[in-house]
mmCIF file with all atom_site columns, C-alpha atoms in Angstrom:
data_model
loop_
_atom_site.group_PDB
_atom_site.id
_atom_site.type_symbol
_atom_site.label_atom_id
_atom_site.label_alt_id
_atom_site.label_comp_id
_atom_site.label_asym_id
_atom_site.label_entity_id
_atom_site.label_seq_id
_atom_site.pdbx_PDB_ins_code
_atom_site.Cartn_x
_atom_site.Cartn_y
_atom_site.Cartn_z
_atom_site.occupancy
_atom_site.B_iso_or_equiv
_atom_site.pdbx_formal_charge
_atom_site.auth_seq_id
_atom_site.auth_comp_id
_atom_site.auth_asym_id
_atom_site.auth_atom_id
_atom_site.pdbx_PDB_model_num
ATOM 1   C CA . MET A 1 1   ? -176.146 31.368 157.295 1.00 38.00 ? 1   MET A CA 1
ATOM 2   C CA . THR A 1 2   ? -177.099 33.872 160.009 1.00 39.00 ? 2   THR A CA 1
ATOM 3   C CA . TYR A 1 3   ? -173.391 34.533 160.620 1.00 38.00 ? 3   TYR A CA 1
ATOM 4   C CA . LYS A 1 4   ? -172.777 35.247 156.945 1.00 42.00 ? 4   LYS A CA 1
ATOM 5   C CA . LEU A 1 5   ? -175.751 37.623 156.772 1.00 37.00 ? 5   LEU A CA 1
ATOM 6   C CA . LYS A 1 6   ? -174.544 39.528 159.868 1.00 41.00 ? 6   LYS A CA 1
ATOM 7   C CA . GLY A 1 7   ? -171.058 39.621 158.345 1.00 41.00 ? 7   GLY A CA 1
ATOM 8   C CA . ALA A 1 8   ? -172.421 41.041 155.090 1.00 40.00 ? 8   ALA A CA 1
ATOM 9   C CA . VAL A 1 9   ? -174.353 43.741 156.947 1.00 38.00 ? 9   VAL A CA 1
ATOM 10  C CA . ALA A 1 10  ? -171.245 44.613 159.000 1.00 39.00 ? 10  ALA A CA 1
ATOM 11  C CA . ALA A 1 11  ? -169.153 44.747 155.808 1.00 37.00 ? 11  ALA A CA 1
ATOM 12  C CA . ALA A 1 12  ? -171.681 47.091 154.165 1.00 39.00 ? 12  ALA A CA 1
ATOM 13  C CA . ALA A 1 13  ? -171.617 49.355 157.231 1.00 37.00 ? 13  ALA A CA 1
ATOM 14  C CA . LEU A 1 14  ? -167.801 49.377 157.215 1.00 32.00 ? 14  LEU A CA 1
ATOM 15  C CA . LEU A 1 15  ? -167.715 50.202 153.506 1.00 32.00 ? 15  LEU A CA 1
ATOM 16  C CA . SER A 1 16  ? -170.124 53.067 154.073 1.00 33.00 ? 16  SER A CA 1
ATOM 17  C CA . VAL A 1 17  ? -167.827 54.514 156.768 1.00 30.00 ? 17  VAL A CA 1
ATOM 18  C CA . VAL A 1 18  ? -164.601 53.939 154.777 1.00 29.00 ? 18  VAL A CA 1
ATOM 19  C CA . GLY A 1 19  ? -166.175 55.338 151.612 1.00 32.00 ? 19  GLY A CA 1
ATOM 20  C CA . GLY A 1 20  ? -167.372 58.436 153.417 1.00 31.00 ? 20  GLY A CA 1
ATOM 21  C CA . PHE A 1 21  ? -171.035 57.641 152.846 1.00 32.00 ? 21  PHE A CA 1
ATOM 22  C CA . VAL A 1 22  ? -173.633 57.819 155.555 1.00 33.00 ? 22  VAL A CA 1
ATOM 23  C CA . LEU A 1 23  ? -176.514 55.518 154.792 1.00 36.00 ? 23  LEU A CA 1
ATOM 24  C CA . ARG A 1 24  ? -179.884 56.969 155.663 1.00 38.00 ? 24  ARG A CA 1
ATOM 25  C CA . ASP A 1 25  ? -182.927 54.819 156.082 1.00 41.00 ? 25  ASP A CA 1
ATOM 26  C CA . GLY A 1 26  ? -185.352 54.984 153.210 1.00 44.00 ? 26  GLY A CA 1
ATOM 27  C CA . PRO A 1 27  ? -188.995 54.335 153.921 1.00 44.00 ? 27  PRO A CA 1
ATOM 28  C CA . ALA A 1 28  ? -189.365 51.139 155.943 1.00 41.00 ? 28  ALA A CA 1
ATOM 29  C CA . LEU A 1 29  ? -191.261 48.386 154.243 1.00 48.00 ? 29  LEU A CA 1
ATOM 30  C CA . ALA A 1 30  ? -193.523 46.627 156.729 1.00 38.00 ? 30  ALA A CA 1
ATOM 31  C CA . GLN A 1 31  ? -193.538 42.850 156.501 1.00 50.00 ? 31  GLN A CA 1
ATOM 32  C CA . THR A 1 32  ? -195.380 40.163 158.407 1.00 45.00 ? 32  THR A CA 1
ATOM 33  C CA . GLY A 1 33  ? -193.789 37.621 160.684 1.00 58.00 ? 33  GLY A CA 1
ATOM 34  C CA . PRO A 1 34  ? -192.312 37.686 164.181 1.00 64.00 ? 34  PRO A CA 1
ATOM 35  C CA . GLY A 1 35  ? -189.297 39.986 164.122 1.00 70.00 ? 35  GLY A CA 1
ATOM 36  C CA . PHE A 1 36  ? -189.084 40.018 160.319 1.00 75.00 ? 36  PHE A CA 1
ATOM 37  C CA . GLU A 1 37  ? -188.105 43.390 158.914 1.00 80.00 ? 37  GLU A CA 1
ATOM 38  C CA . LEU A 1 38  ? -187.070 44.592 155.453 1.00 80.00 ? 38  LEU A CA 1
ATOM 39  C CA . ARG A 1 39  ? -185.718 48.126 154.963 1.00 82.00 ? 39  ARG A CA 1
ATOM 40  C CA . TYR A 1 40  ? -184.311 49.803 151.860 1.00 80.00 ? 40  TYR A CA 1
ATOM 41  C CA . LEU A 1 41  ? -181.368 52.165 152.420 1.00 80.00 ? 41  LEU A CA 1
ATOM 42  C CA . ASN A 1 42  ? -180.176 55.220 150.430 1.00 77.00 ? 42  ASN A CA 1
ATOM 43  C CA . TRP A 1 43  ? -177.912 58.190 151.068 1.00 78.00 ? 43  TRP A CA 1
ATOM 44  C CA . GLY A 1 44  ? -179.529 60.470 148.483 1.00 79.00 ? 44  GLY A CA 1
ATOM 45  C CA . SER A 1 45  ? -182.913 61.177 146.927 1.00 81.00 ? 45  SER A CA 1
ATOM 46  C CA . TRP A 1 46  ? -182.100 60.426 143.272 1.00 78.00 ? 46  TRP A CA 1
ATOM 47  C CA . GLN A 1 47  ? -182.242 56.644 143.744 1.00 76.00 ? 47  GLN A CA 1
ATOM 48  C CA . ALA A 1 48  ? -186.006 56.667 144.381 1.00 78.00 ? 48  ALA A CA 1
ATOM 49  C CA . ARG A 1 49  ? -186.538 58.843 141.305 1.00 80.00 ? 49  ARG A CA 1
ATOM 50  C CA . VAL A 1 50  ? -184.661 56.339 139.140 1.00 74.00 ? 50  VAL A CA 1
ATOM 51  C CA . GLY A 1 51  ? -186.338 53.382 140.888 1.00 78.00 ? 51  GLY A CA 1
ATOM 52  C CA . PHE A 1 52  ? -183.790 51.564 143.061 1.00 77.00 ? 52  PHE A CA 1
ATOM 53  C CA . SER A 1 53  ? -182.101 51.600 146.466 1.00 79.00 ? 53  SER A CA 1
ATOM 54  C CA . GLN A 1 54  ? -178.434 51.262 147.296 1.00 78.00 ? 54  GLN A CA 1
ATOM 55  C CA . ALA A 1 55  ? -178.963 48.488 149.841 1.00 81.00 ? 55  ALA A CA 1
ATOM 56  C CA . ALA A 1 56  ? -181.562 46.311 151.516 1.00 77.00 ? 56  ALA A CA 1
ATOM 57  C CA . SER A 1 57  ? -181.399 45.366 155.198 1.00 82.00 ? 57  SER A CA 1
ATOM 58  C CA . VAL A 1 58  ? -183.181 42.147 156.135 1.00 81.00 ? 58  VAL A CA 1
ATOM 59  C CA . LYS A 1 59  ? -183.764 41.127 159.738 1.00 80.00 ? 59  LYS A CA 1
ATOM 60  C CA . ARG A 1 60  ? -184.746 37.518 160.414 1.00 76.00 ? 60  ARG A CA 1
ATOM 61  C CA . PRO A 1 61  ? -185.886 36.368 156.994 1.00 68.00 ? 61  PRO A CA 1
ATOM 62  C CA . GLY A 1 62  ? -188.031 33.251 157.197 1.00 83.00 ? 62  GLY A CA 1
ATOM 63  C CA . ARG A 1 63  ? -186.600 31.935 153.948 1.00 87.00 ? 63  ARG A CA 1
ATOM 64  C CA . TRP A 1 64  ? -184.792 33.145 150.862 1.00 90.00 ? 64  TRP A CA 1
ATOM 65  C CA . LEU A 1 65  ? -186.092 32.772 147.329 1.00 92.00 ? 65  LEU A CA 1
ATOM 66  C CA . PHE A 1 66  ? -183.638 33.057 144.432 1.00 92.00 ? 66  PHE A CA 1
ATOM 67  C CA . LEU A 1 67  ? -185.074 33.472 140.933 1.00 92.00 ? 67  LEU A CA 1
ATOM 68  C CA . SER A 1 68  ? -182.890 32.710 137.955 1.00 91.00 ? 68  SER A CA 1
ATOM 69  C CA . GLY A 1 69  ? -183.005 35.032 134.977 1.00 92.00 ? 69  GLY A CA 1
ATOM 70  C CA . VAL A 1 70  ? -186.709 35.390 134.146 1.00 94.00 ? 70  VAL A CA 1
ATOM 71  C CA . GLY A 1 71  ? -187.595 36.578 130.656 1.00 95.00 ? 71  GLY A CA 1
ATOM 72  C CA . SER A 1 72  ? -190.605 36.663 128.396 1.00 96.00 ? 72  SER A CA 1
ATOM 73  C CA . GLU A 1 73  ? -190.547 32.950 127.588 1.00 93.00 ? 73  GLU A CA 1
ATOM 74  C CA . GLU A 1 74  ? -193.897 31.233 127.990 1.00 90.00 ? 74  GLU A CA 1
ATOM 75  C CA . GLU A 1 75  ? -194.099 28.888 130.936 1.00 86.00 ? 75  GLU A CA 1
ATOM 76  C CA . LYS A 1 76  ? -194.812 25.482 129.359 1.00 87.00 ? 76  LYS A CA 1
ATOM 77  C CA . GLU A 1 77  ? -192.442 25.311 126.368 1.00 88.00 ? 77  GLU A CA 1
ATOM 78  C CA . GLY A 1 78  ? -190.021 28.192 126.954 1.00 90.00 ? 78  GLY A CA 1
ATOM 79  C CA . LYS A 1 79  ? -190.698 29.913 123.631 1.00 94.00 ? 79  LYS A CA 1
ATOM 80  C CA . VAL A 1 80  ? -189.704 33.595 123.671 1.00 96.00 ? 80  VAL A CA 1
ATOM 81  C CA . GLN A 1 81  ? -192.725 35.865 123.386 1.00 97.00 ? 81  GLN A CA 1
ATOM 82  C CA . TYR A 1 82  ? -192.815 39.363 121.876 1.00 98.00 ? 82  TYR A CA 1
ATOM 83  C CA . VAL A 1 83  ? -189.620 39.043 119.812 1.00 97.00 ? 83  VAL A CA 1
ATOM 84  C CA . GLY A 1 84  ? -188.281 42.548 119.028 1.00 97.00 ? 84  GLY A CA 1
ATOM 85  C CA . ASP A 1 85  ? -190.559 44.339 121.544 1.00 98.00 ? 85  ASP A CA 1
ATOM 86  C CA . PHE A 1 86  ? -188.577 45.301 124.655 1.00 98.00 ? 86  PHE A CA 1
ATOM 87  C CA . ALA A 1 87  ? -191.524 46.863 126.542 1.00 98.00 ? 87  ALA A CA 1
ATOM 88  C CA . ALA A 1 88  ? -193.696 43.758 126.043 1.00 98.00 ? 88  ALA A CA 1
ATOM 89  C CA . GLN A 1 89  ? -190.833 41.401 127.020 1.00 98.00 ? 89  GLN A CA 1
ATOM 90  C CA . CYS A 1 90  ? -190.132 43.461 130.136 1.00 98.00 ? 90  CYS A CA 1
ATOM 91  C CA . LYS A 1 91  ? -193.787 43.392 131.209 1.00 98.00 ? 91  LYS A CA 1
ATOM 92  C CA . ALA A 1 92  ? -193.965 39.622 130.572 1.00 98.00 ? 92  ALA A CA 1
ATOM 93  C CA . ALA A 1 93  ? -190.787 39.056 132.610 1.00 97.00 ? 93  ALA A CA 1
ATOM 94  C CA . TRP A 1 94  ? -192.158 41.038 135.559 1.00 98.00 ? 94  TRP A CA 1
ATOM 95  C CA . ASP A 1 95  ? -195.520 39.268 135.284 1.00 97.00 ? 95  ASP A CA 1
ATOM 96  C CA . SER A 1 96  ? -193.625 35.970 135.595 1.00 94.00 ? 96  SER A CA 1
ATOM 97  C CA . VAL A 1 97  ? -191.581 37.238 138.554 1.00 96.00 ? 97  VAL A CA 1
ATOM 98  C CA . ARG A 1 98  ? -194.806 38.269 140.301 1.00 96.00 ? 98  ARG A CA 1
ATOM 99  C CA . THR A 1 99  ? -196.403 34.865 139.598 1.00 94.00 ? 99  THR A CA 1
ATOM 100 C CA . ILE A 1 100 ? -193.401 32.966 140.991 1.00 93.00 ? 100 ILE A CA 1
ATOM 101 C CA . LEU A 1 101 ? -193.313 35.115 144.143 1.00 94.00 ? 101 LEU A CA 1
ATOM 102 C CA . GLU A 1 102 ? -197.051 34.666 144.699 1.00 95.00 ? 102 GLU A CA 1
ATOM 103 C CA . ARG A 1 103 ? -196.771 30.877 144.253 1.00 93.00 ? 103 ARG A CA 1
ATOM 104 C CA . GLU A 1 104 ? -194.260 30.921 147.105 1.00 92.00 ? 104 GLU A CA 1
ATOM 105 C CA . GLY A 1 105 ? -196.415 33.112 149.355 1.00 92.00 ? 105 GLY A CA 1
ATOM 106 C CA . GLY A 1 106 ? -194.699 36.410 148.654 1.00 92.00 ? 106 GLY A CA 1
ATOM 107 C CA . SER A 1 107 ? -195.056 39.513 146.518 1.00 94.00 ? 107 SER A CA 1
ATOM 108 C CA . VAL A 1 108 ? -192.850 42.075 144.796 1.00 95.00 ? 108 VAL A CA 1
ATOM 109 C CA . LYS A 1 109 ? -192.615 43.812 148.196 1.00 93.00 ? 109 LYS A CA 1
ATOM 110 C CA . ASN A 1 110 ? -190.397 40.908 149.356 1.00 92.00 ? 110 ASN A CA 1
ATOM 111 C CA . ILE A 1 111 ? -187.715 41.587 146.723 1.00 95.00 ? 111 ILE A CA 1
ATOM 112 C CA . VAL A 1 112 ? -184.348 42.515 148.234 1.00 93.00 ? 112 VAL A CA 1
ATOM 113 C CA . ARG A 1 113 ? -182.200 42.547 145.058 1.00 96.00 ? 113 ARG A CA 1
ATOM 114 C CA . ILE A 1 114 ? -182.686 42.783 141.293 1.00 97.00 ? 114 ILE A CA 1
ATOM 115 C CA . VAL A 1 115 ? -180.182 42.225 138.493 1.00 98.00 ? 115 VAL A CA 1
ATOM 116 C CA . THR A 1 116 ? -181.451 43.036 135.011 1.00 98.00 ? 116 THR A CA 1
ATOM 117 C CA . TYR A 1 117 ? -179.637 41.847 131.894 1.00 98.00 ? 117 TYR A CA 1
ATOM 118 C CA . VAL A 1 118 ? -180.449 43.510 128.557 1.00 98.00 ? 118 VAL A CA 1
ATOM 119 C CA . THR A 1 119 ? -179.016 43.283 125.063 1.00 98.00 ? 119 THR A CA 1
ATOM 120 C CA . ASP A 1 120 ? -179.309 47.011 124.327 1.00 97.00 ? 120 ASP A CA 1
ATOM 121 C CA . PRO A 1 121 ? -178.187 49.654 126.851 1.00 95.00 ? 121 PRO A CA 1
ATOM 122 C CA . ARG A 1 122 ? -180.576 52.160 125.260 1.00 96.00 ? 122 ARG A CA 1
ATOM 123 C CA . SER A 1 123 ? -183.412 50.253 126.940 1.00 96.00 ? 123 SER A CA 1
ATOM 124 C CA . LEU A 1 124 ? -182.527 51.700 130.381 1.00 95.00 ? 124 LEU A CA 1
ATOM 125 C CA . ALA A 1 125 ? -185.375 54.252 130.434 1.00 95.00 ? 125 ALA A CA 1
ATOM 126 C CA . ALA A 1 126 ? -187.935 51.713 129.186 1.00 97.00 ? 126 ALA A CA 1
ATOM 127 C CA . ASN A 1 127 ? -186.676 49.219 131.756 1.00 96.00 ? 127 ASN A CA 1
ATOM 128 C CA . ASN A 1 128 ? -187.000 51.713 134.600 1.00 94.00 ? 128 ASN A CA 1
ATOM 129 C CA . SER A 1 129 ? -190.578 52.557 133.576 1.00 95.00 ? 129 SER A CA 1
ATOM 130 C CA . CYS A 1 130 ? -191.493 48.879 133.294 1.00 97.00 ? 130 CYS A CA 1
ATOM 131 C CA . LYS A 1 131 ? -189.853 48.020 136.624 1.00 96.00 ? 131 LYS A CA 1
ATOM 132 C CA . LYS A 1 132 ? -191.614 50.895 138.421 1.00 95.00 ? 132 LYS A CA 1
ATOM 133 C CA . ALA A 1 133 ? -194.949 49.783 136.962 1.00 96.00 ? 133 ALA A CA 1
ATOM 134 C CA . ALA A 1 134 ? -194.301 46.263 138.283 1.00 96.00 ? 134 ALA A CA 1
ATOM 135 C CA . LEU A 1 135 ? -193.116 47.371 141.738 1.00 95.00 ? 135 LEU A CA 1
ATOM 136 C CA . GLY A 1 136 ? -195.554 50.193 142.397 1.00 92.00 ? 136 GLY A CA 1
ATOM 137 C CA . ASP A 1 137 ? -194.757 53.428 144.207 1.00 88.00 ? 137 ASP A CA 1
ATOM 138 C CA . GLY A 1 138 ? -191.736 52.081 146.058 1.00 82.00 ? 138 GLY A CA 1
ATOM 139 C CA . PRO A 1 139 ? -189.619 51.970 148.012 1.00 86.00 ? 139 PRO A CA 1
ATOM 140 C CA . TYR A 1 140 ? -187.518 50.125 145.443 1.00 90.00 ? 140 TYR A CA 1
ATOM 141 C CA . PRO A 1 141 ? -184.988 47.340 146.057 1.00 93.00 ? 141 PRO A CA 1
ATOM 142 C CA . PRO A 1 142 ? -181.323 47.538 145.076 1.00 93.00 ? 142 PRO A CA 1
ATOM 143 C CA . HIS A 1 143 ? -180.986 47.083 141.315 1.00 94.00 ? 143 HIS A CA 1
ATOM 144 C CA . THR A 1 144 ? -178.055 46.435 138.988 1.00 96.00 ? 144 THR A CA 1
ATOM 145 C CA . PHE A 1 145 ? -178.595 46.989 135.250 1.00 95.00 ? 145 PHE A CA 1
ATOM 146 C CA . LEU A 1 146 ? -176.208 45.142 132.930 1.00 97.00 ? 146 LEU A CA 1
ATOM 147 C CA . ASN A 1 147 ? -175.782 45.147 129.168 1.00 97.00 ? 147 ASN A CA 1
ATOM 148 C CA . VAL A 1 148 ? -174.735 41.815 127.643 1.00 98.00 ? 148 VAL A CA 1
ATOM 149 C CA . SER A 1 149 ? -174.114 40.788 124.054 1.00 97.00 ? 149 SER A CA 1
ATOM 150 C CA . GLN A 1 150 ? -176.696 37.979 124.083 1.00 96.00 ? 150 GLN A CA 1
ATOM 151 C CA . LEU A 1 151 ? -179.065 36.221 126.452 1.00 96.00 ? 151 LEU A CA 1
ATOM 152 C CA . ALA A 1 152 ? -179.763 32.499 126.798 1.00 90.00 ? 152 ALA A CA 1
ATOM 153 C CA . ILE A 1 153 ? -182.362 32.139 124.029 1.00 93.00 ? 153 ILE A CA 1
ATOM 154 C CA . PRO A 1 154 ? -182.185 33.970 120.698 1.00 95.00 ? 154 PRO A CA 1
ATOM 155 C CA . GLY A 1 155 ? -184.759 36.765 120.591 1.00 97.00 ? 155 GLY A CA 1
ATOM 156 C CA . MET A 1 156 ? -184.596 37.515 124.321 1.00 97.00 ? 156 MET A CA 1
ATOM 157 C CA . LEU A 1 157 ? -184.043 41.203 125.040 1.00 98.00 ? 157 LEU A CA 1
ATOM 158 C CA . ILE A 1 158 ? -184.271 41.130 128.852 1.00 98.00 ? 158 ILE A CA 1
ATOM 159 C CA . GLU A 1 159 ? -183.827 38.774 131.815 1.00 97.00 ? 159 GLU A CA 1
ATOM 160 C CA . VAL A 1 160 ? -184.624 39.776 135.385 1.00 98.00 ? 160 VAL A CA 1
ATOM 161 C CA . GLU A 1 161 ? -182.889 37.983 138.267 1.00 97.00 ? 161 GLU A CA 1
ATOM 162 C CA . VAL A 1 162 ? -184.489 38.480 141.674 1.00 96.00 ? 162 VAL A CA 1
ATOM 163 C CA . THR A 1 163 ? -183.671 37.618 145.294 1.00 96.00 ? 163 THR A CA 1
ATOM 164 C CA . ALA A 1 164 ? -186.542 37.782 147.785 1.00 94.00 ? 164 ALA A CA 1
ATOM 165 C CA . ALA A 1 165 ? -186.735 37.441 151.568 1.00 91.00 ? 165 ALA A CA 1
ATOM 166 C CA . LEU A 1 166 ? -190.003 35.803 152.596 1.00 90.00 ? 166 LEU A CA 1
ATOM 167 C CA . PRO A 1 167 ? -191.421 35.741 156.108 1.00 81.00 ? 167 PRO A CA 1
ATOM 168 C CA . ASP A 1 168 ? -192.281 32.366 157.656 1.00 76.00 ? 168 ASP A CA 1
#
C-alpha cells in the first residue's frame, strides 16, 4: 500500500510537469501523530475561493477511512429527510459525515478527497456554501462535483463521498 501511495504521488508530480503546471503548497494542515502530515496543494488562488484544492499530499497516514455516499437519510431506518430541500439535505449529509469521522477519531480536517453527487447541476453554488460551512475556513480538500440523473433512494438530492486519512 505504501508503494502504491508513493507511485500515485510520483504520478501526480509527473503529470504536473508534463501538463506545464507547477503545484504550489497551499496552507499546511497540521495533524497529530509521529511523522503524519496532510497538505493541500493548488497552483492558483481561485480554488480556495470556490472551496476545494487540486490535490492532497498525505505522509504516513495511520489509517484510511472511506465513506460511501452519505446523504440526508436518517441513521436507523434510512428514510430520506428534507425531500425537495437541497440546502437541508446538504447540511444533513455533512452532519452525518462529521459524525462518522468523529466516531472513528477524526474530524473534517482529516478529509483528503470529496466527491459530491447531485441530481441538479444548478445546486453547485448552494453545495459550495454548504460544504464551506461544514469544513470551516479551509484549506479545503480536493473536490469533484458530479451531476447524475438519480441517486440511490428516490427523493435524494445529494450524496457526499469522502476519503479521510487518520493519524494513529
